[in-house]
Every structure is written in C-alpha cells, then in structure tokens.
CSV table of C-alpha atoms in Angstrom, one decimal:
chain,number,residue,atom,x,y,z
A,65,MET,CA,-10.9,-91.5,68.5
A,66,THR,CA,-10.2,-91.4,72.2
A,67,ASP,CA,-12.4,-94.2,73.2
A,68,GLN,CA,-11.3,-97.8,73.7
A,69,HIS,CA,-13.9,-100.3,72.5
A,70,ILE,CA,-14.4,-103.6,74.2
A,71,ALA,CA,-15.0,-105.1,70.8
A,72,SER,CA,-14.2,-103.7,67.4
A,73,ALA,CA,-17.6,-104.7,66.0
A,74,PHE,CA,-18.6,-101.1,66.3
A,75,ASP,CA,-15.6,-100.0,64.2
A,76,ARG,CA,-16.3,-102.5,61.5
A,77,ASP,CA,-19.9,-101.4,61.3
A,78,LEU,CA,-18.8,-97.8,61.2
A,79,GLU,CA,-16.3,-98.5,58.3
A,80,LYS,CA,-19.0,-100.2,56.3
A,81,ILE,CA,-21.3,-97.0,56.7
A,82,GLN,CA,-18.4,-94.7,55.9
A,83,ALA,CA,-17.6,-96.7,52.8
A,84,GLN,CA,-21.3,-96.1,51.7
A,85,ILE,CA,-20.8,-92.4,52.4
A,86,MET,CA,-17.8,-92.4,50.1
A,87,LYS,CA,-19.8,-94.1,47.4
A,88,MET,CA,-22.6,-91.6,47.8
A,89,GLY,CA,-20.1,-88.8,47.8
A,90,GLY,CA,-18.6,-90.1,44.5
A,91,LEU,CA,-22.1,-90.1,42.9
A,92,VAL,CA,-22.8,-86.7,44.0
A,93,GLU,CA,-19.5,-85.3,42.8
A,94,ASN,CA,-20.2,-86.9,39.5
A,95,ALA,CA,-23.7,-85.3,39.5
A,96,ILE,CA,-22.4,-81.9,40.0
A,97,LEU,CA,-19.8,-82.1,37.2
A,98,GLU,CA,-22.2,-83.8,34.7
A,99,ALA,CA,-25.0,-81.2,35.4
A,100,ALA,CA,-22.5,-78.4,34.8
A,101,VAL,CA,-21.2,-79.9,31.6
A,102,SER,CA,-24.6,-80.7,30.2
A,103,LEU,CA,-25.6,-77.0,30.9
A,104,GLU,CA,-22.5,-75.8,29.1
A,105,GLU,CA,-22.9,-78.2,26.1
A,106,ARG,CA,-26.7,-77.8,26.0
A,107,ASP,CA,-26.8,-81.6,26.2
A,108,GLU,CA,-30.3,-82.5,27.3
A,109,GLU,CA,-29.7,-86.3,27.2
A,110,ARG,CA,-26.8,-85.8,29.5
A,111,ALA,CA,-28.9,-83.7,31.8
A,112,GLU,CA,-31.7,-86.3,31.8
A,113,GLN,CA,-29.1,-88.9,33.0
A,114,VAL,CA,-28.2,-86.7,36.0
A,115,ARG,CA,-31.8,-86.6,36.9
A,116,ARG,CA,-32.2,-90.4,36.6
A,117,ASN,CA,-29.0,-91.0,38.6
A,118,ASP,CA,-30.4,-88.9,41.5
A,119,LYS,CA,-32.6,-91.9,42.5
A,120,ALA,CA,-29.5,-94.0,43.4
A,121,ILE,CA,-28.2,-91.1,45.6
A,122,ASP,CA,-31.6,-90.9,47.5
A,123,ALA,CA,-31.6,-94.7,47.9
A,124,LEU,CA,-28.0,-94.6,49.3
A,125,GLU,CA,-29.1,-91.9,51.8
A,126,GLU,CA,-32.0,-94.1,52.9
A,127,SER,CA,-29.8,-97.1,53.3
A,128,ILE,CA,-27.1,-95.3,55.2
A,129,ASN,CA,-29.7,-93.8,57.7
A,130,GLU,CA,-31.1,-97.3,58.2
A,131,GLU,CA,-27.8,-98.8,58.7
A,132,ALA,CA,-26.8,-96.1,61.2
A,133,ALA,CA,-29.9,-96.6,63.1
A,134,ARG,CA,-29.3,-100.4,63.2
A,135,VAL,CA,-25.9,-99.7,64.6
A,136,ILE,CA,-27.1,-97.5,67.3
A,137,ALA,CA,-29.8,-100.0,68.2
A,138,LEU,CA,-27.4,-103.0,68.2
A,139,ARG,CA,-24.2,-101.5,69.7
A,140,ALA,CA,-25.8,-98.8,72.0
A,141,PRO,CA,-22.6,-96.6,71.4
A,142,ALA,CA,-21.4,-94.3,74.3
A,143,ALA,CA,-21.3,-90.5,73.8
A,144,ILE,CA,-18.4,-90.1,71.5
A,145,ASP,CA,-19.3,-93.0,69.2
A,146,LEU,CA,-22.9,-91.8,69.1
A,147,ARG,CA,-21.6,-88.6,67.8
A,148,VAL,CA,-19.8,-90.3,65.0
A,149,VAL,CA,-22.8,-92.2,64.0
A,150,LEU,CA,-25.0,-89.1,64.0
A,151,SER,CA,-22.5,-87.3,62.0
A,152,VAL,CA,-22.9,-90.0,59.4
A,153,MET,CA,-26.6,-89.2,59.1
A,154,LYS,CA,-25.8,-85.5,58.8
A,155,VAL,CA,-23.2,-85.9,56.1
A,156,SER,CA,-25.5,-88.2,54.1
A,157,GLY,CA,-28.3,-85.6,54.6
A,158,ASN,CA,-26.0,-82.8,53.1
A,159,LEU,CA,-24.9,-85.1,50.2
A,160,GLU,CA,-28.6,-85.8,49.3
A,161,ARG,CA,-29.3,-82.1,49.3
A,162,ILE,CA,-26.4,-81.3,47.0
A,163,GLY,CA,-27.5,-84.1,44.8
A,164,ASP,CA,-31.0,-82.5,44.7
A,165,TYR,CA,-29.4,-79.1,43.6
A,166,ALA,CA,-27.5,-81.0,40.8
A,167,LYS,CA,-30.8,-82.5,39.7
A,168,ASN,CA,-32.5,-79.1,39.7
A,169,LEU,CA,-29.6,-77.7,37.6
A,170,ALA,CA,-30.2,-80.6,35.1
A,171,LYS,CA,-33.9,-79.7,35.0
A,172,ARG,CA,-33.1,-76.1,34.1
A,173,THR,CA,-30.6,-77.2,31.5
A,174,ARG,CA,-33.5,-78.7,29.5
A,175,ILE,CA,-35.3,-75.5,29.6
A,176,LEU,CA,-32.2,-73.4,28.8
A,177,ALA,CA,-31.3,-75.6,25.9
A,178,HIS,CA,-34.2,-74.0,24.0
A,179,MET,CA,-33.2,-70.4,24.8
A,180,GLU,CA,-30.6,-68.1,23.4
A,181,PRO,CA,-27.2,-68.8,25.2
A,182,MET,CA,-26.0,-66.0,27.5
A,183,ASN,CA,-22.5,-65.2,26.4
A,184,GLY,CA,-20.2,-67.0,28.6
A,185,SER,CA,-22.5,-67.6,31.5
A,186,ALA,CA,-22.7,-71.4,31.3
A,187,SER,CA,-18.8,-71.6,31.3
A,188,SER,CA,-18.7,-69.4,34.5
A,189,LEU,CA,-21.3,-71.6,36.1
A,190,ARG,CA,-19.3,-74.7,35.1
A,191,ARG,CA,-16.1,-73.2,36.7
A,192,MET,CA,-18.2,-72.5,39.9
A,193,ALA,CA,-19.5,-76.0,40.0
A,194,LYS,CA,-16.0,-77.4,39.4
A,195,GLU,CA,-14.8,-75.4,42.5
A,196,VAL,CA,-17.7,-76.9,44.6
A,197,GLU,CA,-16.9,-80.4,43.4
A,198,ARG,CA,-13.2,-79.9,44.4
A,199,MET,CA,-14.3,-78.7,47.8
A,200,LEU,CA,-16.6,-81.7,48.2
A,201,ASN,CA,-13.8,-84.0,47.2
A,202,ASP,CA,-11.6,-82.5,50.0
A,203,ALA,CA,-14.4,-82.4,52.6
A,204,LEU,CA,-14.9,-86.2,52.0
A,205,ASP,CA,-11.2,-86.8,52.3
A,206,ALA,CA,-11.1,-84.8,55.4
A,207,TYR,CA,-14.0,-86.8,56.7
A,208,VAL,CA,-12.5,-90.3,56.3
A,209,SER,CA,-9.1,-89.2,57.5
A,210,ARG,CA,-10.5,-87.0,60.4
A,211,ASP,CA,-8.3,-84.2,59.1
A,212,ALA,CA,-9.6,-81.0,60.9
A,213,GLU,CA,-7.0,-78.9,59.0
A,214,LEU,CA,-8.1,-79.9,55.6
A,215,ALA,CA,-11.8,-79.4,56.7
A,216,GLN,CA,-11.1,-75.9,57.9
A,217,ASN,CA,-9.3,-75.2,54.6
A,218,VAL,CA,-12.6,-76.2,52.8
A,219,ILE,CA,-14.6,-74.0,55.1
A,220,ASP,CA,-12.4,-71.1,54.2
A,221,ARG,CA,-12.7,-71.7,50.5
A,222,ASP,CA,-16.5,-71.3,50.5
A,223,ILE,CA,-15.8,-67.5,50.2
A,224,VAL,CA,-14.5,-68.0,46.7
A,225,VAL,CA,-17.8,-69.7,45.7
A,226,ASP,CA,-19.8,-66.9,47.2
A,227,GLN,CA,-17.7,-64.3,45.3
A,228,MET,CA,-18.3,-66.2,42.1
A,229,TYR,CA,-21.9,-66.1,42.9
A,230,ASN,CA,-21.9,-62.4,43.4
A,231,ALA,CA,-20.1,-61.7,40.2
A,232,LEU,CA,-22.6,-63.7,38.3
A,233,PHE,CA,-25.5,-62.1,40.0
A,234,ARG,CA,-24.2,-58.7,38.8
A,235,GLU,CA,-23.7,-60.0,35.3
A,236,PHE,CA,-27.2,-61.4,35.1
A,237,LEU,CA,-28.6,-58.0,36.3
A,238,THR,CA,-26.6,-56.2,33.6
A,239,PHE,CA,-27.8,-58.7,30.8
A,240,MET,CA,-31.4,-58.2,32.0
A,241,MET,CA,-31.2,-54.4,32.1
A,242,GLU,CA,-29.6,-54.3,28.6
A,243,ASN,CA,-32.3,-56.4,27.0
A,244,PRO,CA,-35.6,-57.5,28.6
A,245,SER,CA,-35.7,-60.5,26.2
A,246,ASN,CA,-32.8,-61.9,28.3
A,247,ILE,CA,-34.9,-61.8,31.5
A,248,THR,CA,-36.4,-65.3,31.4
A,249,SER,CA,-33.1,-67.2,30.7
A,250,CYS,CA,-31.3,-64.9,33.2
A,251,MET,CA,-33.7,-65.8,36.0
A,252,HIS,CA,-33.0,-69.5,35.3
A,253,LEU,CA,-29.3,-68.9,35.3
A,254,HIS,CA,-29.5,-67.0,38.4
A,255,PHE,CA,-31.3,-69.8,40.0
A,256,ILE,CA,-28.6,-72.2,38.9
A,257,ALA,CA,-25.8,-69.9,40.4
A,258,LYS,CA,-27.8,-69.7,43.6
A,259,ASN,CA,-28.1,-73.5,43.7
A,260,ILE,CA,-24.4,-74.0,43.2
A,261,GLU,CA,-23.7,-71.4,46.0
A,262,ARG,CA,-26.0,-73.5,48.2
A,263,MET,CA,-24.2,-76.7,47.3
A,264,GLY,CA,-21.1,-74.9,48.7
A,265,ASP,CA,-23.0,-74.2,51.9
A,266,HIS,CA,-23.7,-77.9,52.3
A,267,VAL,CA,-20.1,-78.9,51.5
A,268,THR,CA,-19.2,-76.5,54.2
A,269,ALA,CA,-21.6,-78.1,56.6
A,270,ILE,CA,-19.9,-81.5,55.9
A,271,ALA,CA,-16.5,-80.0,56.6
A,272,GLU,CA,-17.9,-78.4,59.9
A,273,GLN,CA,-19.0,-81.9,61.0
A,274,VAL,CA,-15.4,-83.1,60.5
A,275,VAL,CA,-14.1,-80.2,62.7
A,276,TYR,CA,-16.8,-81.0,65.3
A,277,LEU,CA,-15.8,-84.7,65.3
A,278,VAL,CA,-12.2,-84.0,65.6
A,279,THR,CA,-12.2,-81.1,68.1
A,280,GLY,CA,-15.6,-81.5,69.8
A,281,ALA,CA,-16.6,-77.9,68.9
A,282,MET,CA,-18.3,-76.6,65.9
A,283,PRO,CA,-16.3,-73.8,64.0
A,284,ASP,CA,-17.6,-70.3,64.4
A,285,GLU,CA,-21.2,-70.4,63.2
A,286,GLU,CA,-21.4,-66.8,62.2
A,287,ARG,CA,-18.7,-67.1,59.7
A,288,GLU,CA,-18.1,-64.3,57.3
A,289,LYS,CA,-20.3,-64.6,54.2
A,290,ALA,CA,-19.0,-62.9,51.0
A,291,ASN,CA,-22.5,-63.3,49.6
A,292,THR,CA,-23.7,-59.7,49.8
A,293,THR,CA,-26.9,-60.3,47.7
A,294,VAL,CA,-28.4,-62.8,50.3
B,101,MET,CA,-49.3,-99.1,66.1
B,102,THR,CA,-49.5,-102.9,65.7
B,103,ASP,CA,-46.7,-103.9,68.0
B,104,GLN,CA,-47.2,-104.8,71.5
B,105,HIS,CA,-44.5,-103.4,73.8
B,106,ILE,CA,-43.2,-105.4,76.7
B,107,ALA,CA,-42.8,-102.0,78.5
B,108,SER,CA,-44.3,-98.8,77.7
B,109,ALA,CA,-41.0,-96.9,78.3
B,110,PHE,CA,-40.5,-96.7,74.7
B,111,ASP,CA,-44.0,-95.0,74.2
B,112,ARG,CA,-43.2,-92.6,76.9
B,113,ASP,CA,-39.9,-91.6,75.3
B,114,LEU,CA,-41.6,-91.2,72.0
B,115,GLU,CA,-44.3,-89.0,73.4
B,116,LYS,CA,-41.8,-86.7,74.9
B,117,ILE,CA,-39.9,-86.4,71.5
B,118,GLN,CA,-43.2,-85.8,69.7
B,119,ALA,CA,-44.0,-83.0,72.1
B,120,GLN,CA,-40.8,-81.5,71.2
B,121,ILE,CA,-41.6,-81.9,67.5
B,122,MET,CA,-44.9,-80.0,68.2
B,123,LYS,CA,-43.1,-77.2,70.0
B,124,MET,CA,-40.6,-76.9,67.0
B,125,GLY,CA,-43.6,-77.0,64.7
B,126,GLY,CA,-45.3,-74.1,66.6
B,127,LEU,CA,-42.1,-72.1,66.3
B,128,VAL,CA,-41.7,-72.8,62.5
B,129,GLU,CA,-45.4,-71.8,61.9
B,130,ASN,CA,-44.8,-68.7,63.8
B,131,ALA,CA,-41.6,-67.9,61.8
B,132,ILE,CA,-43.4,-68.4,58.5
B,133,LEU,CA,-46.3,-66.0,59.5
B,134,GLU,CA,-44.1,-63.4,61.1
B,135,ALA,CA,-41.6,-63.4,58.2
B,136,ALA,CA,-44.5,-62.8,55.6
B,137,VAL,CA,-46.0,-60.0,57.8
B,138,SER,CA,-42.8,-58.3,58.3
B,139,LEU,CA,-42.3,-58.3,54.5
B,140,GLU,CA,-45.7,-57.0,53.8
B,141,GLU,CA,-45.4,-54.2,56.5
B,142,ARG,CA,-41.8,-53.5,55.7
B,143,ASP,CA,-41.0,-54.0,59.3
B,144,GLU,CA,-37.3,-54.6,59.7
B,145,GLU,CA,-37.3,-55.0,63.4
B,146,ARG,CA,-39.9,-57.8,63.2
B,147,ALA,CA,-37.8,-59.4,60.4
B,148,GLU,CA,-34.8,-59.2,62.6
B,149,GLN,CA,-36.7,-61.0,65.4
B,150,VAL,CA,-37.5,-64.0,62.9
B,151,ARG,CA,-33.8,-64.2,62.2
B,152,ARG,CA,-33.0,-64.3,65.9
B,153,ASN,CA,-35.7,-66.9,66.6
B,154,ASP,CA,-34.3,-69.3,64.2
B,155,LYS,CA,-31.5,-70.3,66.6
B,156,ALA,CA,-34.2,-71.8,69.0
B,157,ILE,CA,-35.5,-73.9,66.0
B,158,ASP,CA,-32.0,-75.1,65.2
B,159,ALA,CA,-31.4,-75.9,68.8
B,160,LEU,CA,-34.6,-78.0,69.1
B,161,GLU,CA,-33.7,-79.9,65.9
B,162,GLU,CA,-30.4,-80.8,67.6
B,163,SER,CA,-32.0,-81.9,70.8
B,164,ILE,CA,-34.7,-84.0,69.0
B,165,ASN,CA,-32.0,-85.8,67.1
B,166,GLU,CA,-30.0,-86.5,70.2
B,167,GLU,CA,-33.0,-87.7,72.1
B,168,ALA,CA,-34.0,-89.9,69.3
B,169,ALA,CA,-30.6,-91.4,69.1
B,170,ARG,CA,-30.7,-91.9,72.9
B,171,VAL,CA,-34.0,-93.8,72.6
B,172,ILE,CA,-32.7,-95.9,69.8
B,173,ALA,CA,-29.6,-96.8,71.9
B,174,LEU,CA,-31.5,-97.4,75.1
B,175,ARG,CA,-34.5,-99.2,73.8
B,176,ALA,CA,-33.1,-101.0,70.6
B,177,PRO,CA,-36.6,-100.7,69.0
B,178,ALA,CA,-37.7,-103.4,66.5
B,179,ALA,CA,-38.6,-102.6,63.0
B,180,ILE,CA,-41.8,-100.7,63.1
B,181,ASP,CA,-40.8,-98.7,66.2
B,182,LEU,CA,-37.4,-97.9,64.6
B,183,ARG,CA,-39.4,-96.5,61.7
B,184,VAL,CA,-41.2,-94.1,64.1
B,185,VAL,CA,-38.1,-92.9,65.6
B,186,LEU,CA,-36.4,-92.3,62.3
B,187,SER,CA,-39.5,-90.4,61.1
B,188,VAL,CA,-39.1,-88.1,64.1
B,189,MET,CA,-35.7,-87.2,62.7
B,190,LYS,CA,-37.0,-86.7,59.2
B,191,VAL,CA,-39.8,-84.4,60.4
B,192,SER,CA,-37.4,-82.3,62.5
B,193,GLY,CA,-35.0,-82.0,59.6
B,194,ASN,CA,-37.9,-80.8,57.4
B,195,LEU,CA,-39.0,-78.3,60.1
B,196,GLU,CA,-35.5,-77.0,60.3
B,197,ARG,CA,-35.3,-76.4,56.6
B,198,ILE,CA,-38.7,-74.6,56.6
B,199,GLY,CA,-37.4,-72.4,59.4
B,200,ASP,CA,-34.3,-71.7,57.3
B,201,TYR,CA,-36.4,-70.5,54.4
B,202,ALA,CA,-38.3,-68.3,56.7
B,203,LYS,CA,-35.1,-66.8,58.0
B,204,ASN,CA,-34.0,-66.2,54.4
B,205,LEU,CA,-37.2,-64.4,53.8
B,206,ALA,CA,-36.6,-62.2,56.7
B,207,LYS,CA,-33.2,-61.4,55.4
B,208,ARG,CA,-34.6,-60.3,52.2
B,209,THR,CA,-37.2,-58.2,53.9
B,210,ARG,CA,-34.5,-56.0,55.2
B,211,ILE,CA,-33.2,-55.4,51.7
B,212,LEU,CA,-36.6,-54.9,50.1
B,213,ALA,CA,-37.6,-52.5,52.8
B,214,HIS,CA,-35.2,-50.0,51.2
B,215,MET,CA,-36.6,-50.5,47.6
B,216,GLU,CA,-39.7,-49.4,45.8
B,217,PRO,CA,-42.6,-51.7,46.8
B,218,MET,CA,-43.9,-53.9,43.9
B,219,ASN,CA,-47.5,-53.2,43.7
B,220,GLY,CA,-49.4,-55.9,45.6
B,221,SER,CA,-46.7,-58.6,45.5
B,222,ALA,CA,-45.9,-58.6,49.2
B,223,SER,CA,-49.6,-59.3,50.0
B,224,SER,CA,-49.7,-62.1,47.4
B,225,LEU,CA,-46.6,-63.6,49.1
B,226,ARG,CA,-48.2,-63.3,52.5
B,227,ARG,CA,-51.2,-65.1,51.3
B,228,MET,CA,-49.0,-67.9,49.8
B,229,ALA,CA,-47.1,-68.0,53.1
B,230,LYS,CA,-50.4,-68.3,55.0
B,231,GLU,CA,-51.4,-71.1,52.8
B,232,VAL,CA,-48.2,-73.1,53.6
B,233,GLU,CA,-48.5,-72.3,57.2
B,234,ARG,CA,-52.1,-73.9,57.3
B,235,MET,CA,-50.7,-76.9,55.5
B,236,LEU,CA,-48.0,-77.3,58.1
B,237,ASN,CA,-50.6,-77.0,60.9
B,238,ASP,CA,-52.6,-79.8,59.3
B,239,ALA,CA,-49.4,-81.9,58.5
B,240,LEU,CA,-48.4,-81.8,62.2
B,241,ASP,CA,-51.9,-82.6,63.4
B,242,ALA,CA,-51.9,-85.5,61.0
B,243,TYR,CA,-48.5,-86.5,62.4
B,244,VAL,CA,-49.6,-86.7,66.1
B,245,SER,CA,-52.9,-88.3,65.3
B,246,ARG,CA,-51.4,-90.7,62.7
B,247,ASP,CA,-54.1,-89.5,60.3
B,248,ALA,CA,-53.2,-90.6,56.8
B,249,GLU,CA,-56.3,-89.1,55.3
B,250,LEU,CA,-55.5,-85.6,56.6
B,251,ALA,CA,-51.9,-86.2,55.5
B,252,GLN,CA,-52.9,-87.1,52.0
B,253,ASN,CA,-55.2,-83.9,51.9
B,254,VAL,CA,-52.1,-81.9,52.7
B,255,ILE,CA,-50.1,-83.5,49.9
B,256,ASP,CA,-52.9,-82.7,47.6
B,257,ARG,CA,-53.0,-79.1,48.5
B,258,ASP,CA,-49.4,-78.5,47.6
B,259,ILE,CA,-50.5,-78.0,44.0
B,260,VAL,CA,-52.2,-74.7,45.1
B,261,VAL,CA,-49.0,-73.4,46.5
B,262,ASP,CA,-47.3,-74.3,43.2
B,263,GLN,CA,-49.9,-72.5,41.3
B,264,MET,CA,-49.6,-69.4,43.4
B,265,TYR,CA,-45.9,-69.5,42.7
B,266,ASN,CA,-46.5,-69.8,39.0
B,267,ALA,CA,-48.8,-66.8,39.0
B,268,LEU,CA,-46.2,-64.8,40.8
B,269,PHE,CA,-43.4,-65.9,38.5
B,270,ARG,CA,-45.3,-64.5,35.5
B,271,GLU,CA,-46.2,-61.4,37.4
B,272,PHE,CA,-42.6,-60.6,38.3
B,273,LEU,CA,-41.4,-61.3,34.7
B,274,THR,CA,-44.0,-58.8,33.6
B,275,PHE,CA,-42.8,-56.1,36.1
B,276,MET,CA,-39.3,-56.6,35.0
B,277,MET,CA,-40.0,-56.4,31.3
B,278,GLU,CA,-42.2,-53.2,31.8
B,279,ASN,CA,-39.4,-51.4,33.7
B,280,PRO,CA,-35.8,-52.5,34.1
B,281,SER,CA,-35.5,-50.5,37.4
B,282,ASN,CA,-37.8,-53.2,38.9
B,283,ILE,CA,-35.4,-56.0,38.1
B,284,THR,CA,-33.4,-56.0,41.3
B,285,SER,CA,-36.4,-56.0,43.7
B,286,CYS,CA,-38.2,-58.5,41.6
B,287,MET,CA,-35.4,-60.9,41.8
B,288,HIS,CA,-35.6,-60.8,45.5
B,289,LEU,CA,-39.3,-61.2,45.4
B,290,HIS,CA,-39.0,-64.1,43.1
B,291,PHE,CA,-36.5,-65.8,45.4
B,292,ILE,CA,-39.0,-65.3,48.3
B,293,ALA,CA,-41.8,-66.9,46.2
B,294,LYS,CA,-39.5,-69.8,45.4
B,295,ASN,CA,-38.6,-70.2,49.1
B,296,ILE,CA,-42.2,-70.3,50.1
B,297,GLU,CA,-42.8,-72.9,47.4
B,298,ARG,CA,-40.0,-75.0,48.8
B,299,MET,CA,-41.5,-74.7,52.3
B,300,GLY,CA,-44.5,-76.3,50.8
B,301,ASP,CA,-42.4,-79.1,49.5
B,302,HIS,CA,-40.9,-79.7,52.9
B,303,VAL,CA,-44.4,-79.7,54.4
B,304,THR,CA,-45.4,-82.3,51.9
B,305,ALA,CA,-42.5,-84.4,52.9
B,306,ILE,CA,-43.7,-84.3,56.5
B,307,ALA,CA,-47.2,-85.4,55.3
B,308,GLU,CA,-45.6,-88.2,53.3
B,309,GLN,CA,-43.8,-89.4,56.5
B,310,VAL,CA,-47.3,-89.7,58.1
B,311,VAL,CA,-48.6,-91.7,55.1
B,312,TYR,CA,-45.6,-93.9,55.3
B,313,LEU,CA,-45.9,-94.5,59.0
B,314,VAL,CA,-49.6,-95.4,58.8
B,315,THR,CA,-49.6,-97.4,55.5
B,316,GLY,CA,-46.1,-98.6,55.5
B,317,ALA,CA,-45.7,-97.2,51.9
B,318,MET,CA,-44.6,-93.8,50.6
B,319,PRO,CA,-47.2,-92.0,48.5
B,320,ASP,CA,-46.4,-91.9,44.8
B,321,GLU,CA,-43.0,-90.2,44.5
B,322,GLU,CA,-43.5,-88.7,41.0
B,323,ARG,CA,-46.5,-86.8,42.0
B,324,GLU,CA,-47.8,-84.3,39.6
B,325,LYS,CA,-46.1,-80.8,40.0
B,326,ALA,CA,-48.1,-77.8,39.0
B,327,ASN,CA,-44.9,-75.9,39.0
B,328,THR,CA,-44.1,-75.5,35.3
B,329,THR,CA,-41.2,-73.2,35.7
B,330,VAL,CA,-39.0,-75.5,37.7
C-alpha cells in the first residue's frame, strides 16, 4: 500500500474484514471438495451437508458487505483505500458464487446417486474440482499477501481447468452417442463439469482483483480461453 | 422512505445512481431480446453485436459501484439509507449477471447457426427469453417506484419460466434419444434454456431486493421451485 494513514483504524477494520474473507474462503474450499467427494462416493448425506453449509457462506457474504459499507461510511477512505474495500466486496461476491456452484453440484449428486454410474466420470470431476480448490487456495493466499505473481500464476492455470472441461465434454458426448440411456445422467454430469469450470472463472476473477490491487491495472481481459465448446 | 434527511443531497445522489440502474436495465433487456432473436433468426452478425454491447453493461456496473461507494463515503448514510445504497450494488450485480447470460446465449448462437435447426426449439427459447425480459421490466419498475406488490408479482411469475425450462429439458431429451446426431446441438440448446432460467433467478433476486427495501424483510428464501431437473 502506498498511502500513509493518519490513523491505523482503517487498517484494523480492513484486517478484520479480510479475516472474514479467509474464513469464507475456507468454507468455500471445503464445499468444493466435499461436493466432489460426495459425488464420487454417491454419498447423499454428505451432499446434503454441503447444501446446508451454504447458508453459512451466504451469511458471511452478507456480513462482509455490511462491514465493508460500515467502514466506507465511517472512515471515508480515499481513492486507493476505497479500491481495497470495494475489492473485498468483489471477492466475497465471487466466493458466494463458487459456493452456489458447489451447492448445485451437491443437488445433482442426489439425483445421480440413483442412476447408473458413468465409468470414471465422477473421478475425473473430482480431480477437476481438486484443481479448482488448489487454485482458490492460492488466490486467497495471493490476496492476503498482495502477491501479484502468485495471482498471475493462478490466472494462467485456469487453462488447465478449461482443458479438463473440454475433455469431459467430449467424453460425455461419446457416452451419449454410444447409448441413449446414458443421456440423462450425462446431461447432469455435463452441467457439473460446466459448473466446476465456472468456479475456475470466479477463482480467476479473485486473482485478477489481486493483480488490480497491486498493479492498479486489470490483467488482459480477453485472455485466451482453452474452452472451445463455449 | 421513513427517514428525514437533514439535507436532500443524499436523495439527489441516489436518484442519479438509480437513473444509471435504469439505463443499465434498458441495455440488459435489449441484450436478452436481441440474443433470443439472433438465435431464432440464426443471425450471427446480430449475435456478435450482443457480445460487443456487453462491455457497456459491464462498464455501467463498475461506474454504479464506484458511485455508490462515493456516496457512502461522502454522506455516511444511516441504517436505512445505507440499505438503499447497498441494494443498488446488488441490483447492478444481478443485471451484470443477466447481461453475461445474454452474451453467452449470443456466443452459442454463432455455433448453432452452423448446425441443423431443432424443430421449433429456437422459437420456444425466444418466448422464454421474452417472458424473462417482461419480468425484468416489471422488476425495475417496481424498484424505482418501491412497489412491493409488483415485485412480489414478479417473484411469483418465476415459476412460469421454470416450467418452460422443464418442458424444454424434456423436449431436448426426446430429440437426443430419437437421433444421436441431435446430441451436440441439443446440449447447446439445453445450456441456453438453463441460462435463460438463471436470468429469471436474477430477476427474482432484484424483485426480492425491492420487497426487502419496502418491508425490511426478505421474502421466503426457500420459495417453491418448479424446476424439478435442478
């Protein structure tokens, strides 16, 4: 941070909010992993727990936004500090979206648990989810330590998730063509793959916020997408 | 509004931001309709225009959020006014997401234009999009006029969109079972249907903000979803 604060009250407020962001991030990471494991193990009870836990994630977002607004109202931060507080709201918004996707994954797990398993797909999806969870972990580390290099590394890794999605998309198409009775479960699996790919996009958005905070400029917006299926 | 303001500077600031919200809403409504028409008419140039216009929507969201933050910093609004300003940020966030879904629809239009048309599906999708656009129009009217009744009406109508989605989901399944060569285009059409259904969810979220602003309480969170396919 380049600004000198007259008082450090703003910094203390900010630290408190960032601690909440980290807590929220931890819950979201857990939701990603748990949702993917419950899909692989066809564990409906575990999936149900992911759905229930999403309320805590939503409540944290609410509280972070209110706290951020309170800090803006109370401290009237100047340009660069205002940018930091606004970034907090963006990061919490992205985390909330990722949590929603994990909840959606858990919902579909309950449906898929009653269908024929699709030979290895659930394991591929779990690996994809694990990749996204690792990216999120690094993006949050980059966020607290204002590490633009690590953030850029996260942004670059999103292409791996896109490639995993493309491979799965082709696999599901093949399964459906081979046997029409696979169509319904493949459509659910395809949505799950798409949702995990979208989680990756939101992790990337968090990493982009870090780059923006540190350098003052957003990374190239039209970054190369490996996702060729839209 | 129940509060008496010492000065009306806050109200003037708020009016300016709400005017921007209405402008953003107009662009998003246009994006929904244009995306759906370009899909039905297989008009790639028109779809490309929707994609290009999304930048203006994103820029408006950015500017609304900055303006809202500036107002909070400058006026330090008390509880109820703060709630109004925070609602502005939520509404603009929802509008931005709806715009993104329209952009995504436009992207798929370009792909689908090179595939065999799926008998009547594009028209059904356009009708569904039209329904969502009407809901958005009413939600924004309800927002500026703080009309909780109209907002509740919008919330209630989301079930129609969910039902349209369910009907299309079954139709696409049938097309795919009938002929495996329909699978790829049906997967894209299914994503479009899902994205329009999600637009409806974001419109509902805007209407819920109106109810919250007027009554101080969010409508029942666990509202009945007609969407039985997740």
